[in-house]
Every structure is written in structure tokens, then in C-alpha cells.
Short mmCIF file of C-alpha atoms in Angstrom, two decimals:
data_model
loop_
_atom_site.label_atom_id
_atom_site.label_comp_id
_atom_site.label_asym_id
_atom_site.label_seq_id
_atom_site.Cartn_x
_atom_site.Cartn_y
_atom_site.Cartn_z
CA ARG T 1 -81.26 -180.38 105.09
CA ALA T 2 -82.75 -181.17 101.60
CA VAL T 3 -84.31 -184.06 100.18
CA ALA T 4 -86.30 -185.16 96.72
CA ALA T 5 -89.50 -186.09 97.71
CA VAL T 6 -93.23 -186.29 96.34
CA HIS T 7 -95.35 -184.01 98.01
CA VAL T 8 -99.13 -183.32 97.99
CA ALA T 9 -99.49 -181.97 94.65
CA GLY T 10 -98.45 -185.34 93.51
CA LYS T 11 -95.03 -183.97 91.82
CA GLN T 12 -91.53 -184.47 93.04
CA ALA T 13 -89.40 -181.57 93.99
CA ILE T 14 -86.98 -180.49 96.62
CA LEU T 15 -87.95 -180.08 100.02
CA VAL T 16 -85.86 -178.25 102.58
CA GLY T 17 -85.93 -177.58 106.26
CA GLU T 18 -83.95 -176.53 109.37
CA VAL T 19 -82.10 -179.61 111.09
CA ASP T 20 -83.55 -178.62 114.40
CA GLN T 21 -87.22 -178.14 113.13
CA VAL T 22 -89.75 -180.68 111.82
CA ASP T 23 -91.59 -178.34 109.18
CA TRP T 24 -90.60 -178.54 105.63
CA ARG T 25 -91.04 -176.38 102.86
CA ILE T 26 -91.28 -176.71 98.85
CA LEU T 27 -88.75 -175.26 96.48
CA GLU T 28 -91.26 -174.54 93.95
CA ASP T 29 -88.98 -174.19 90.81
CA THR T 30 -87.70 -177.80 91.20
CA ASN T 31 -90.28 -180.21 89.76
CA GLY T 32 -88.89 -183.73 88.82
CA ALA T 33 -85.72 -182.88 90.92
CA GLN T 34 -83.46 -185.66 92.11
CA ALA T 35 -80.32 -186.33 94.27
CA PRO T 36 -79.93 -182.79 95.84
CA PHE T 37 -76.52 -181.64 97.29
CA PHE T 38 -75.47 -178.32 98.95
CA SER T 39 -72.92 -175.88 97.96
CA PRO T 40 -69.88 -175.58 100.46
CA ASP T 41 -71.57 -172.36 101.90
CA GLY T 42 -74.94 -174.08 101.90
CA ASP T 43 -76.15 -171.03 99.80
CA TRP T 44 -77.21 -173.25 97.06
CA ILE T 45 -78.51 -176.63 96.04
CA GLY T 46 -77.43 -178.69 93.13
CA TYR T 47 -79.71 -181.44 91.48
CA PHE T 48 -80.52 -183.13 88.61
CA GLY T 49 -83.94 -182.56 86.82
CA ASP T 50 -85.52 -182.23 83.34
CA GLY T 51 -82.32 -183.57 81.70
CA THR T 52 -79.91 -181.05 83.18
CA LEU T 53 -77.79 -180.74 86.36
CA ARG T 54 -79.12 -177.50 87.90
CA ARG T 55 -78.63 -175.26 90.77
CA VAL T 56 -81.31 -173.24 92.92
CA ALA T 57 -81.02 -170.96 96.19
CA ALA T 58 -81.44 -172.80 99.55
CA GLU T 59 -84.26 -169.85 100.11
CA GLY T 60 -86.02 -170.67 96.90
CA GLY T 61 -86.14 -168.70 93.76
CA PRO T 62 -85.61 -169.72 89.88
CA SER T 63 -83.52 -172.76 89.34
CA LEU T 64 -80.51 -172.63 86.74
CA PRO T 65 -79.13 -175.14 84.19
CA LEU T 66 -75.71 -176.20 84.36
CA ALA T 67 -75.08 -178.98 81.92
CA LYS T 68 -77.21 -181.65 80.15
CA VAL T 69 -77.27 -184.97 81.55
CA GLY T 70 -78.59 -188.51 80.76
CA ASN T 71 -81.64 -190.39 82.21
CA GLN T 72 -79.47 -192.31 84.70
CA VAL T 73 -77.43 -190.00 86.76
CA ARG T 74 -75.01 -191.13 89.40
CA GLY T 75 -74.35 -188.40 91.88
CA ALA T 76 -72.56 -184.94 92.04
CA ALA T 77 -70.38 -182.97 94.57
CA TRP T 78 -69.99 -179.20 94.65
CA LEU T 79 -66.44 -178.13 95.31
CA PRO T 80 -64.91 -175.14 97.36
CA ASP T 81 -63.52 -173.35 93.94
CA GLY T 82 -67.19 -173.17 92.55
CA THR T 83 -67.08 -176.31 90.20
CA VAL T 84 -69.60 -179.19 90.35
CA VAL T 85 -68.13 -182.63 89.68
CA TYR T 86 -70.84 -185.06 88.35
CA SER T 87 -71.82 -188.34 86.91
CA PRO T 88 -73.92 -187.60 83.75
CA ASP T 89 -75.27 -191.00 82.98
CA ALA T 90 -74.58 -194.82 83.99
CA GLY T 91 -71.79 -195.71 81.71
CA GLU T 92 -69.93 -192.45 82.06
CA PRO T 93 -66.74 -191.17 83.68
CA LEU T 94 -66.82 -188.11 86.10
CA TRP T 95 -67.55 -184.57 84.58
CA ARG T 96 -66.63 -181.00 85.94
CA VAL T 97 -68.59 -177.60 85.21
CA SER T 98 -68.78 -174.22 86.81
CA ALA T 99 -71.54 -173.69 89.40
CA ASP T 100 -72.33 -170.52 87.11
CA GLY T 101 -72.91 -173.00 83.89
CA GLY T 102 -70.29 -173.48 80.82
CA GLU T 103 -68.56 -176.07 78.97
CA SER T 104 -68.21 -178.97 80.80
CA GLN T 105 -64.85 -180.92 80.95
CA PRO T 106 -63.79 -184.66 81.94
CA LEU T 107 -62.40 -184.89 84.93
CA THR T 108 -61.93 -189.04 84.73
CA ALA T 109 -61.57 -191.38 81.82
CA LEU T 110 -62.69 -195.05 81.80
CA ASN T 111 -59.90 -197.48 81.68
CA LYS T 112 -60.67 -200.09 79.00
CA GLU T 113 -57.66 -202.27 79.94
CA ARG T 114 -59.38 -202.76 83.27
CA ALA T 115 -62.71 -202.87 81.87
CA GLU T 116 -63.95 -200.11 83.80
CA ARG T 117 -67.68 -199.36 82.86
CA THR T 118 -68.65 -196.03 85.11
CA HIS T 119 -67.26 -193.79 87.45
CA ARG T 120 -69.91 -192.72 90.00
CA TRP T 121 -71.14 -191.24 93.28
CA PRO T 122 -68.26 -188.36 93.84
CA ASP T 123 -67.78 -186.83 96.89
CA SER T 124 -65.03 -184.02 97.66
CA LEU T 125 -62.66 -183.83 100.14
CA PRO T 126 -62.63 -180.69 102.42
CA ASP T 127 -60.33 -178.55 100.33
CA GLY T 128 -61.60 -179.80 97.06
CA LYS T 129 -58.15 -180.88 95.93
CA ALA T 130 -59.20 -184.59 95.39
CA ILE T 131 -62.46 -186.50 94.78
CA LEU T 132 -63.75 -189.54 96.08
CA PHE T 133 -65.81 -191.80 93.71
CA THR T 134 -67.06 -195.74 92.93
CA VAL T 135 -65.48 -197.56 90.17
CA ASP T 136 -67.19 -200.84 88.82
CA SER T 137 -65.31 -203.27 86.71
CA GLY T 138 -66.93 -206.39 87.97
CA GLU T 139 -68.01 -209.29 85.81
CA THR T 140 -71.53 -207.77 86.35
CA THR T 141 -73.42 -204.63 85.95
CA GLU T 142 -75.82 -205.01 88.39
CA PHE T 143 -73.91 -205.85 91.58
CA TYR T 144 -71.48 -203.12 93.36
CA ASP T 145 -70.46 -204.76 96.39
CA ASP T 146 -67.32 -205.55 94.64
CA ALA T 147 -66.64 -202.40 93.29
CA GLN T 148 -63.94 -200.01 94.59
CA ILE T 149 -63.48 -196.49 96.14
CA GLU T 150 -60.72 -194.29 94.25
CA ALA T 151 -59.62 -190.99 94.72
CA VAL T 152 -58.63 -188.58 92.00
CA VAL T 153 -56.59 -185.43 92.22
CA VAL T 154 -58.38 -182.69 90.39
CA ALA T 155 -55.49 -180.65 89.16
CA THR T 156 -53.67 -183.81 87.85
CA GLY T 157 -56.07 -186.25 87.32
CA LYS T 158 -53.81 -189.07 89.14
CA ARG T 159 -56.26 -191.79 90.51
CA LYS T 160 -55.50 -193.84 93.63
CA VAL T 161 -57.45 -196.84 95.35
CA VAL T 162 -58.54 -196.17 98.42
CA LEU T 163 -60.80 -199.16 99.20
CA ARG T 164 -61.90 -202.49 97.31
CA ASP T 165 -65.25 -204.13 97.53
CA SER T 166 -67.17 -200.87 98.56
CA SER T 167 -68.86 -198.18 97.28
CA ALA T 168 -70.45 -194.83 97.88
CA ALA T 169 -67.60 -193.18 100.08
CA ARG T 170 -68.24 -190.03 102.23
CA TYR T 171 -65.54 -188.07 103.97
CA LEU T 172 -66.38 -186.99 107.65
CA ASP T 173 -63.92 -184.45 109.25
CA PRO T 174 -61.56 -184.92 110.67
CA GLY T 175 -59.96 -187.92 109.11
CA VAL T 176 -62.83 -190.67 108.75
CA LEU T 177 -64.28 -192.28 105.79
CA ILE T 178 -67.67 -193.59 105.82
CA PHE T 179 -68.45 -196.15 102.70
CA ALA T 180 -71.13 -199.20 102.36
CA ARG T 181 -70.64 -202.73 101.80
CA GLY T 182 -73.28 -205.33 101.99
CA GLY T 183 -76.32 -203.12 103.20
CA ALA T 184 -74.28 -201.52 106.19
CA LEU T 185 -72.18 -198.26 106.67
CA PHE T 186 -68.60 -198.84 107.79
CA ALA T 187 -65.90 -196.39 109.31
CA THR T 188 -62.46 -196.22 108.91
CA ARG T 189 -59.55 -194.01 109.21
CA PHE T 190 -58.74 -191.86 106.36
CA ASP T 191 -55.68 -189.50 105.70
CA PRO T 192 -57.07 -186.85 103.52
CA VAL T 193 -53.58 -185.67 101.77
CA GLN T 194 -52.06 -189.23 101.40
CA LEU T 195 -55.41 -190.51 100.40
CA GLU T 196 -54.88 -193.39 102.29
CA THR T 197 -56.90 -195.71 104.95
CA LYS T 198 -55.45 -196.66 108.31
CA GLY T 199 -56.56 -199.49 110.08
CA ALA T 200 -59.56 -202.06 109.94
CA PRO T 201 -63.03 -200.67 108.97
CA VAL T 202 -65.91 -200.97 111.82
CA PRO T 203 -69.46 -201.11 111.21
CA VAL T 204 -71.44 -198.21 112.51
CA LEU T 205 -74.96 -198.82 110.98
CA GLN T 206 -77.04 -202.06 109.62
CA GLN T 207 -79.51 -202.33 107.20
CA VAL T 208 -79.00 -198.78 105.22
CA ALA T 209 -81.31 -198.66 102.05
CA THR T 210 -79.09 -199.78 99.30
CA ASN T 211 -79.54 -200.48 95.75
CA VAL T 212 -76.94 -203.08 94.96
CA ALA T 213 -77.64 -202.83 91.22
CA SER T 214 -76.37 -199.27 90.98
CA GLY T 215 -74.37 -198.81 94.17
CA ALA T 216 -76.81 -195.93 95.47
CA VAL T 217 -76.86 -195.95 99.27
CA GLN T 218 -79.32 -193.47 100.90
CA PHE T 219 -77.12 -191.53 103.65
CA ALA T 220 -75.72 -188.15 104.07
CA LEU T 221 -73.42 -186.70 106.36
#
């Protein structure tokens, strides 16, 4: 487990700890870190800090910069093929970069005909062939309960609407989609190959910390 937290020195950094233990330890070279996420093998932690997307070994050590980002980053996901998909700023689509660094490439593009303003909160499906993400094209930039969840096929860029009036989707193997709506988490059956939901969503957890202005929901699987 990993969290970004303000520790005793008054600085924000990544804290890591085993799930079955209560103790945490600080990863020293992660000052200012936010939004940590793991590599598929659990050996590395990606995060945002100092205006860059970065990575650091879960056991500690020097952090490595991967890409420049803005001041309002909106999530990232580490794919099995060794690339990272990320949202570099509030009004951006999704980008993709090697976990070893290098030149970033756009994965999605904002659809101006649908008045899309942002693509954010990416989550990889287990095989890394498709990414779930939140799309906002509502009348206001400060309300994400009317956003929609889409999937994009990494190889082709083809997109498909998965759920409406929802945000911050996360896939739970086998075949369950967890997502946020109205300050609560819901679950629904999901086909990761056809990229389709099945059946009606059911509520699973109420009163989850949510920032409705950005669509950020404080949970991890």
C-alpha cells in the first residue's frame, strides 16, 4: 500500500507499508508527491511531483522523472507493457509515455464537437489493451456527477461509452466495475473484452470522500 501524506517533518511524501501491518515508512526522495500508483508487478510506484510524472522503487531509492506535467494533474495508470497513461493537466486528454522515460504521445483527443473539456482518472484493464477514463462535456466545469466513463482501445484509439452520469471507474477482476456517483461507490458487472456493462449497478459504499469539482474520489482497489 502507498499513500501521499504529510509526515512529521511537515513535508508531503509517499509512505508505504504492508497491507497486514500497521507501520509505514517514508520514501525519502519523494517530497511533494501526490497521486501514487503501482506498477503491475508492485516493484515500482509512479507519482506526480515537482511538475513531473515520476517513478521510484517501492523499496526506496532515487526517483526518476518520466514526463513534464501541469499544476492540475488528473491521474495515471501503469500498463503491463511498461508504459504509463496519464492526464497531465485539467484541460488535457490522456497521454502515454514509457516507464523508462522518453517522448510522450497522445492516447486520446478531446472531441470539440461534443464540447469535451477533459479526459481524466485513467485505469488499465488487466491485459492493458484498453483504458477506462472519465470524460467531462457537461455545462459546468465544476460538477462531475454528469460526466461519463469511456474505454479507449490502446492499439487503435477507438473509444466506447461504458457508463453515463458517473466518474472514477476502477476494474475489479473478475468482471466487476467499481465507479463513483453522488458521493457513493457502485458496482456493476463488466465485460472487459466487449467493454460493456451488464445489469443494473448496485451501491456498495456510501459517504466516500469526493471532490465533485474534479471528479476525484478517494478509493483504491
